[in-house]
mmCIF file of C-alpha atoms in Angstrom:
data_model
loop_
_atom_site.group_PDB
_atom_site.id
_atom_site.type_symbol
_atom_site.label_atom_id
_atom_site.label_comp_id
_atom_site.label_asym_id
_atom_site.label_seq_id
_atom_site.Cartn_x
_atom_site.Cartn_y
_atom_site.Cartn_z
ATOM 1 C CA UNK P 1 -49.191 140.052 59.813
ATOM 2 C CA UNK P 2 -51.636 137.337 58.076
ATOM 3 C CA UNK P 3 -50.636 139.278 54.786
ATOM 4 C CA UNK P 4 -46.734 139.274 55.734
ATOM 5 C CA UNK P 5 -46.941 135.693 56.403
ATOM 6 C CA UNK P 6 -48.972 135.140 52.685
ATOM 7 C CA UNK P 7 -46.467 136.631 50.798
ATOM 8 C CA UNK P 8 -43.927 134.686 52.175
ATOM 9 C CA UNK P 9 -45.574 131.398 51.666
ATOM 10 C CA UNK P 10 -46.122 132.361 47.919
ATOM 11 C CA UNK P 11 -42.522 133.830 47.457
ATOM 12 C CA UNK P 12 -40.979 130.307 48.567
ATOM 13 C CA UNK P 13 -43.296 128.443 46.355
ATOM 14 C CA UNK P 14 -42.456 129.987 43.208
ATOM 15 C CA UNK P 15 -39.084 129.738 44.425
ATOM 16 C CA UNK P 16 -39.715 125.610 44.619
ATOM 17 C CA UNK P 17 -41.540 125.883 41.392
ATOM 18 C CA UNK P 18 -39.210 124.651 38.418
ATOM 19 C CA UNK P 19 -39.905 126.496 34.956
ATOM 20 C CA UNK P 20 -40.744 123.849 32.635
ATOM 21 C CA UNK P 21 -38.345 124.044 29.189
ATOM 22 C CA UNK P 22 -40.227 122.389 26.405
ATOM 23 C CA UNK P 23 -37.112 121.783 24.520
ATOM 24 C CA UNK P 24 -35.682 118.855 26.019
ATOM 25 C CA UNK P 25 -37.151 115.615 27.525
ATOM 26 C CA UNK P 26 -38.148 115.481 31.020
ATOM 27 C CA UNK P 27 -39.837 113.829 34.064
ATOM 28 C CA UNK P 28 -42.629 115.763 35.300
ATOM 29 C CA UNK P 29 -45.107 115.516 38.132
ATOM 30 C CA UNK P 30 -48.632 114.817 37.001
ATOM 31 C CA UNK P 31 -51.059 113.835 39.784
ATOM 32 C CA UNK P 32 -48.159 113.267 42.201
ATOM 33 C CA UNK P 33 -46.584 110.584 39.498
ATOM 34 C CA UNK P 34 -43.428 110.768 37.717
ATOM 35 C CA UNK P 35 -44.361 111.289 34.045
ATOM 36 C CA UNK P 36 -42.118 111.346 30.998
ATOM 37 C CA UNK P 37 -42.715 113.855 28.824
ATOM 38 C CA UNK P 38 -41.176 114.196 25.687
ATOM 39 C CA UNK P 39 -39.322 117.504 24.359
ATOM 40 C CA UNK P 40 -42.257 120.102 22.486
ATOM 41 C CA UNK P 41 -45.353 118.076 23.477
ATOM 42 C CA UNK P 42 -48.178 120.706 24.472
ATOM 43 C CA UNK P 43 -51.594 120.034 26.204
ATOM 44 C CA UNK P 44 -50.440 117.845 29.090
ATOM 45 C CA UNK P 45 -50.702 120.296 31.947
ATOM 46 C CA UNK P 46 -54.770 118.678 32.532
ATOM 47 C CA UNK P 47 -53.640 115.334 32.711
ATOM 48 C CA UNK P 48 -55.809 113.367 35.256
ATOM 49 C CA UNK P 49 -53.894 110.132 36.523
ATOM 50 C CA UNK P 50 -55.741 107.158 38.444
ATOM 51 C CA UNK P 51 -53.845 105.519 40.564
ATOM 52 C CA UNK P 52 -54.573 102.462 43.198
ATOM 53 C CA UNK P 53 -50.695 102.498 44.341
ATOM 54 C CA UNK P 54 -49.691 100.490 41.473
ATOM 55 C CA UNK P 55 -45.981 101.179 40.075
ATOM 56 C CA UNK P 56 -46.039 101.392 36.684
ATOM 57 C CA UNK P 57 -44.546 103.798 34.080
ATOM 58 C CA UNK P 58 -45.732 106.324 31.819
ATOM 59 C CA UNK P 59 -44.689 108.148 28.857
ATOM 60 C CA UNK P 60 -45.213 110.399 26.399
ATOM 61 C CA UNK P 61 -43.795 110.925 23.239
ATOM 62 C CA UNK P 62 -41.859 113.896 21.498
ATOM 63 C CA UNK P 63 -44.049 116.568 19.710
ATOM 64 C CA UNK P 64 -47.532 115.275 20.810
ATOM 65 C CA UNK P 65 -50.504 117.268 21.151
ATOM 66 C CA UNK P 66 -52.425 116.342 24.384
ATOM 67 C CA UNK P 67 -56.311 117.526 24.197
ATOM 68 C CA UNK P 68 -57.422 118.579 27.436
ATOM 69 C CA UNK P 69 -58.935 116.421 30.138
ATOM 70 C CA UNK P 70 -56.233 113.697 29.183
ATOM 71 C CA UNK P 71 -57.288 110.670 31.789
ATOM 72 C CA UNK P 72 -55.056 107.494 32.301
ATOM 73 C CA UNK P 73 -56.012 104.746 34.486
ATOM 74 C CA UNK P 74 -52.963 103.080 35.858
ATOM 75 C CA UNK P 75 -54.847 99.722 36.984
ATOM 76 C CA UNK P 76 -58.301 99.452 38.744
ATOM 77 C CA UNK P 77 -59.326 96.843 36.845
ATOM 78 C CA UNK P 78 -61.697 93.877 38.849
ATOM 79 C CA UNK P 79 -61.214 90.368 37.579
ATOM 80 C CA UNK P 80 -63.572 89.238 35.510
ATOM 81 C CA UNK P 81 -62.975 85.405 35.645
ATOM 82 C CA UNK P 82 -64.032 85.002 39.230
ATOM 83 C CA UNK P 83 -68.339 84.404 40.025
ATOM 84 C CA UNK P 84 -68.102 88.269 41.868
ATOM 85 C CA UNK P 85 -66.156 90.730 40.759
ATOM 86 C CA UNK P 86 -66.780 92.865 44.256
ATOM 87 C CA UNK P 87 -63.498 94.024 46.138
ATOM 88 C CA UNK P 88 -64.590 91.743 49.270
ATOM 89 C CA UNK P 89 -62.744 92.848 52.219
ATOM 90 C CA UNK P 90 -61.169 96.242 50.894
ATOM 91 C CA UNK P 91 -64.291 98.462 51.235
ATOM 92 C CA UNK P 92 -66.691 98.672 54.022
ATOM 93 C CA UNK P 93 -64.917 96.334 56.582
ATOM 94 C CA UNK P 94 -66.523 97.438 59.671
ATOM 95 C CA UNK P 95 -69.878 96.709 58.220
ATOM 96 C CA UNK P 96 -69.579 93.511 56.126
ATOM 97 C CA UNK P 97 -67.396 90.606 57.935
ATOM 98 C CA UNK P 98 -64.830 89.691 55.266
ATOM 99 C CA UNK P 99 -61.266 89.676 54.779
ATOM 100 C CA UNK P 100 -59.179 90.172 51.990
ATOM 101 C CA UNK P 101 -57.449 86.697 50.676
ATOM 102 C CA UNK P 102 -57.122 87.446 47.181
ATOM 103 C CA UNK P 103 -56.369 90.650 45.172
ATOM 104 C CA UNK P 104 -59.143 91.071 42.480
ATOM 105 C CA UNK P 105 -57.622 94.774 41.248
ATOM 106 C CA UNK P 106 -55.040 94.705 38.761
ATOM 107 C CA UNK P 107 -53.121 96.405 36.034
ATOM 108 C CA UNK P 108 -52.430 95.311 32.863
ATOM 109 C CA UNK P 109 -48.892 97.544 33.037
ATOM 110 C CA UNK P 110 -47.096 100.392 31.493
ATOM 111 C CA UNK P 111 -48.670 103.143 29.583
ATOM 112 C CA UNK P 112 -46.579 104.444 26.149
ATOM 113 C CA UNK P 113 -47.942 107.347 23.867
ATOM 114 C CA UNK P 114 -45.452 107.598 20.934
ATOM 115 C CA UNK P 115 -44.445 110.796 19.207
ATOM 116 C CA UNK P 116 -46.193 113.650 17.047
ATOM 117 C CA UNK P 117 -49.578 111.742 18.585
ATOM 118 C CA UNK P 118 -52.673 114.051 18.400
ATOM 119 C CA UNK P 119 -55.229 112.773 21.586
ATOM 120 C CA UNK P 120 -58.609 114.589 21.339
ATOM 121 C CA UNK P 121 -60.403 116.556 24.487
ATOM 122 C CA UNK P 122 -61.165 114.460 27.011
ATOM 123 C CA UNK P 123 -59.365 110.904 25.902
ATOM 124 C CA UNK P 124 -59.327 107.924 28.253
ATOM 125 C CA UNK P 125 -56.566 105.382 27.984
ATOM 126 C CA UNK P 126 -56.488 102.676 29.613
ATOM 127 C CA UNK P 127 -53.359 100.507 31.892
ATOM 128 C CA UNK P 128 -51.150 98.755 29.788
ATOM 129 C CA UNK P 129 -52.536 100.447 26.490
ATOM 130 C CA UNK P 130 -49.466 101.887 23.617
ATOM 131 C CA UNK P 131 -50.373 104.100 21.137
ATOM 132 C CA UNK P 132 -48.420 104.309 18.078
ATOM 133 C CA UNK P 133 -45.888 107.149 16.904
ATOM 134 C CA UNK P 134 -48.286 109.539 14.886
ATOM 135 C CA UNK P 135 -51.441 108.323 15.310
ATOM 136 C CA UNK P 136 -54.764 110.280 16.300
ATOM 137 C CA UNK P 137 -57.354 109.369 18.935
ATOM 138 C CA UNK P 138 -60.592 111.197 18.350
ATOM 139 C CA UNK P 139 -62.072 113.531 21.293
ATOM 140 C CA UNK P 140 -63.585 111.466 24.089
ATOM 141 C CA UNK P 141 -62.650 108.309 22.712
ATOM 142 C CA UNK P 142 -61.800 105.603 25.483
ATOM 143 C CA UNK P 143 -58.497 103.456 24.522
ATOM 144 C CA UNK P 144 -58.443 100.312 25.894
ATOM 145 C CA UNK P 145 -56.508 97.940 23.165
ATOM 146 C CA UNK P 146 -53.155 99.207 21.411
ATOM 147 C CA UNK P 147 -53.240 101.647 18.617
ATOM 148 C CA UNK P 148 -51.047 101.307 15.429
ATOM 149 C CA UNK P 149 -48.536 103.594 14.366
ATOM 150 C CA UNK P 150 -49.999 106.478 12.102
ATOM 151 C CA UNK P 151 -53.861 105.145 12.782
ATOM 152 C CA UNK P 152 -57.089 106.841 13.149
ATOM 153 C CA UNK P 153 -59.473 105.896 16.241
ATOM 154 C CA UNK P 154 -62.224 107.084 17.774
ATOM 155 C CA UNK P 155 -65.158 105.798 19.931
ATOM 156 C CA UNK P 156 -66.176 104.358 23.214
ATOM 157 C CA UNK P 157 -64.341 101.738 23.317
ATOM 158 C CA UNK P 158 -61.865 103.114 20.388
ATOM 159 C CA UNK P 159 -62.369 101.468 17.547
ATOM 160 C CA UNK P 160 -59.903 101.528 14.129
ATOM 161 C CA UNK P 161 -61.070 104.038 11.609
ATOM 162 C CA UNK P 162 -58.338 104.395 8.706
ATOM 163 C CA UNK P 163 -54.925 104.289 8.361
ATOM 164 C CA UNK P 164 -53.893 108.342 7.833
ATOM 165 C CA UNK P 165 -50.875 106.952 4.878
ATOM 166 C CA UNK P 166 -50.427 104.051 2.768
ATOM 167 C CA UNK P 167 -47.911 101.230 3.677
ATOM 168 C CA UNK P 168 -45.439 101.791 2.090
ATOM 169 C CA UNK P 169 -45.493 106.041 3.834
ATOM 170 C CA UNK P 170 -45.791 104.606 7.332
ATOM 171 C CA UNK P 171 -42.910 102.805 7.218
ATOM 172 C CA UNK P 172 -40.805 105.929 5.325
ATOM 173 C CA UNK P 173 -42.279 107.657 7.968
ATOM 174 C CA UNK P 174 -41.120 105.165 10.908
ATOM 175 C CA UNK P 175 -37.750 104.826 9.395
ATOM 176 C CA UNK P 176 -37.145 108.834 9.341
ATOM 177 C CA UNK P 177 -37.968 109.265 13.152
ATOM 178 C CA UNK P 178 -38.055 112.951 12.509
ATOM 179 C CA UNK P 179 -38.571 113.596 15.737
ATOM 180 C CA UNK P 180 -35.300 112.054 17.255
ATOM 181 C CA UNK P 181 -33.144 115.063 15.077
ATOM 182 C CA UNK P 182 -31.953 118.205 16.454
ATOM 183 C CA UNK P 183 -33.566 121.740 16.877
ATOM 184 C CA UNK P 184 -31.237 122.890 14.096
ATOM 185 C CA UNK P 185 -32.554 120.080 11.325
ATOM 186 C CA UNK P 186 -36.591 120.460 12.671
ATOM 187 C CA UNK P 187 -36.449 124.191 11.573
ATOM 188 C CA UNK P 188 -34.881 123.412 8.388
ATOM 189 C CA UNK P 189 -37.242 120.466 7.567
ATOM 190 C CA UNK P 190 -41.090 121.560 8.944
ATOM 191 C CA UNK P 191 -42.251 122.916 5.885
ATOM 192 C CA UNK P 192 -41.709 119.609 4.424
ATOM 193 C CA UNK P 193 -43.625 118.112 7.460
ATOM 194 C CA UNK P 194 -46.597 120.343 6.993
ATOM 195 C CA UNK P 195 -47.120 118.412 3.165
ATOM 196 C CA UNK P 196 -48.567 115.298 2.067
ATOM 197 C CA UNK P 197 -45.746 112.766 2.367
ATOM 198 C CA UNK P 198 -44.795 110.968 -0.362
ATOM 199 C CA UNK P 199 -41.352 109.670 -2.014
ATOM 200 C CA UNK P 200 -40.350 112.968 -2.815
ATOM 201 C CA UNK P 201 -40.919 114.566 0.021
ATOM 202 C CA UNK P 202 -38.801 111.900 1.936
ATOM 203 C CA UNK P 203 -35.844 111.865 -0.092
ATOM 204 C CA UNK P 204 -35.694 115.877 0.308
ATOM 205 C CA UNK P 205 -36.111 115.382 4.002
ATOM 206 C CA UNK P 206 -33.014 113.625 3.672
ATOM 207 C CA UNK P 207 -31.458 115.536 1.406
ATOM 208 C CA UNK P 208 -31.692 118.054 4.376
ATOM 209 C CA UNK P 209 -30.418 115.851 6.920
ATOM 210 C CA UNK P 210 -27.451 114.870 5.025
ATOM 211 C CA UNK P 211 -26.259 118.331 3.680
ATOM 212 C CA UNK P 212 -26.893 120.030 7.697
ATOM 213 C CA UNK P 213 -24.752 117.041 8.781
ATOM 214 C CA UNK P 214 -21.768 118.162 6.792
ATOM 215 C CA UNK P 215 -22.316 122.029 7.858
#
């Protein structure tokens, strides 16, 4: 009977279990929050989330790779301005006489991870934190200022190593937004993707783009 009754309960949860399709944008459940996940991102299935019941959103880009032990802290932070920074009132109440009269916990809001970012094992971001489309955040790095757009950081906290391009290829880069174009145009343009940009290889990008348009 007990093994009757096991196979049932594990027949109706794969039946609740929804197959996750890596080609299109979604909301997923990550640590019991609403996540969005952009379409072919990899690596965020380990994703720890810490959460003190504050509402805030998070996303993640298109086409990142996500190292494992990912770990975002929605808010938890203690004031710092005050003469204590201990939660008076919220922990040990039958023990210590206080009340709470004043939150000291707080988030600094929203977390954003752009697209075709590569986060190293066991990253730490931080609330309120962006990190910029194509940008790299070394392994066990904690994030807790924003990162530019096609950066290097690494470090505890994360601290600016190098840009990965020159100016003036970050912002052809930014501009193309390769990421925003259809299945159809990726697989005609990666091989481009997987060379050093430069002019050329943005105005045959294009060149792409334009002539699949008119297909």
């Amino acid at each position: 009977m007990k093994k009757i009754l096991i196979s049932i309960y594990l027949f109706i949860e794969n039946l609740s279990k929804k197959e996750h399709n890596p080609s299109i944008d979604q909301i997923i459940k990550l640590c019991n929050k609403d996540v969005y996940i952009g379409r072919y991102t990899y690596g965020f299935e380990s994703t720890q989330i810490y959460t003190w019941g504050e509402e805030i959103d998070i996303t993640i880009g298109r086409f990142c790779s996500i190292g494992a032990g990912l770990r975002l802290f929605c808010g938890g932070n203690h004031s710092t301005w005050f003469a204590s920074s201990y939660p008076f009132g919220s922990v040990y109440p039958n023990y210590l006489k206080t009340k709470v009269f004043k939150s000291i916990v707080f988030s600094n809001g929203k977390i954003s991870i752009g697209n075709d970012v590569w986060l190293g094992r066991d990253v730490t971001v931080m609330s309120g934190i962006t990190i910029g489309d194509g940008s790299v955040v070394a392994a066990n790095s904690h994030v807790v200022k924003d990162i530019e757009p096609y950066s290097i950081y690494g470090g505890n906290p994360a601290k600016f190593i190098r840009y990965r391009f020159s100016s003036e290829i970050i912002e052809m880069l930014l501009e193309l937004k390769w990421w925003n174009y259809d299945d159809s145009i990726i697989e005609k343009i990666y091989p481009l993707l997987l060379e050093a940009p430069d002019a050329n290889i943005y105005n045959e990008i294009l060149l792409i783009i334009e002539k699949k348009k008119f297909n």
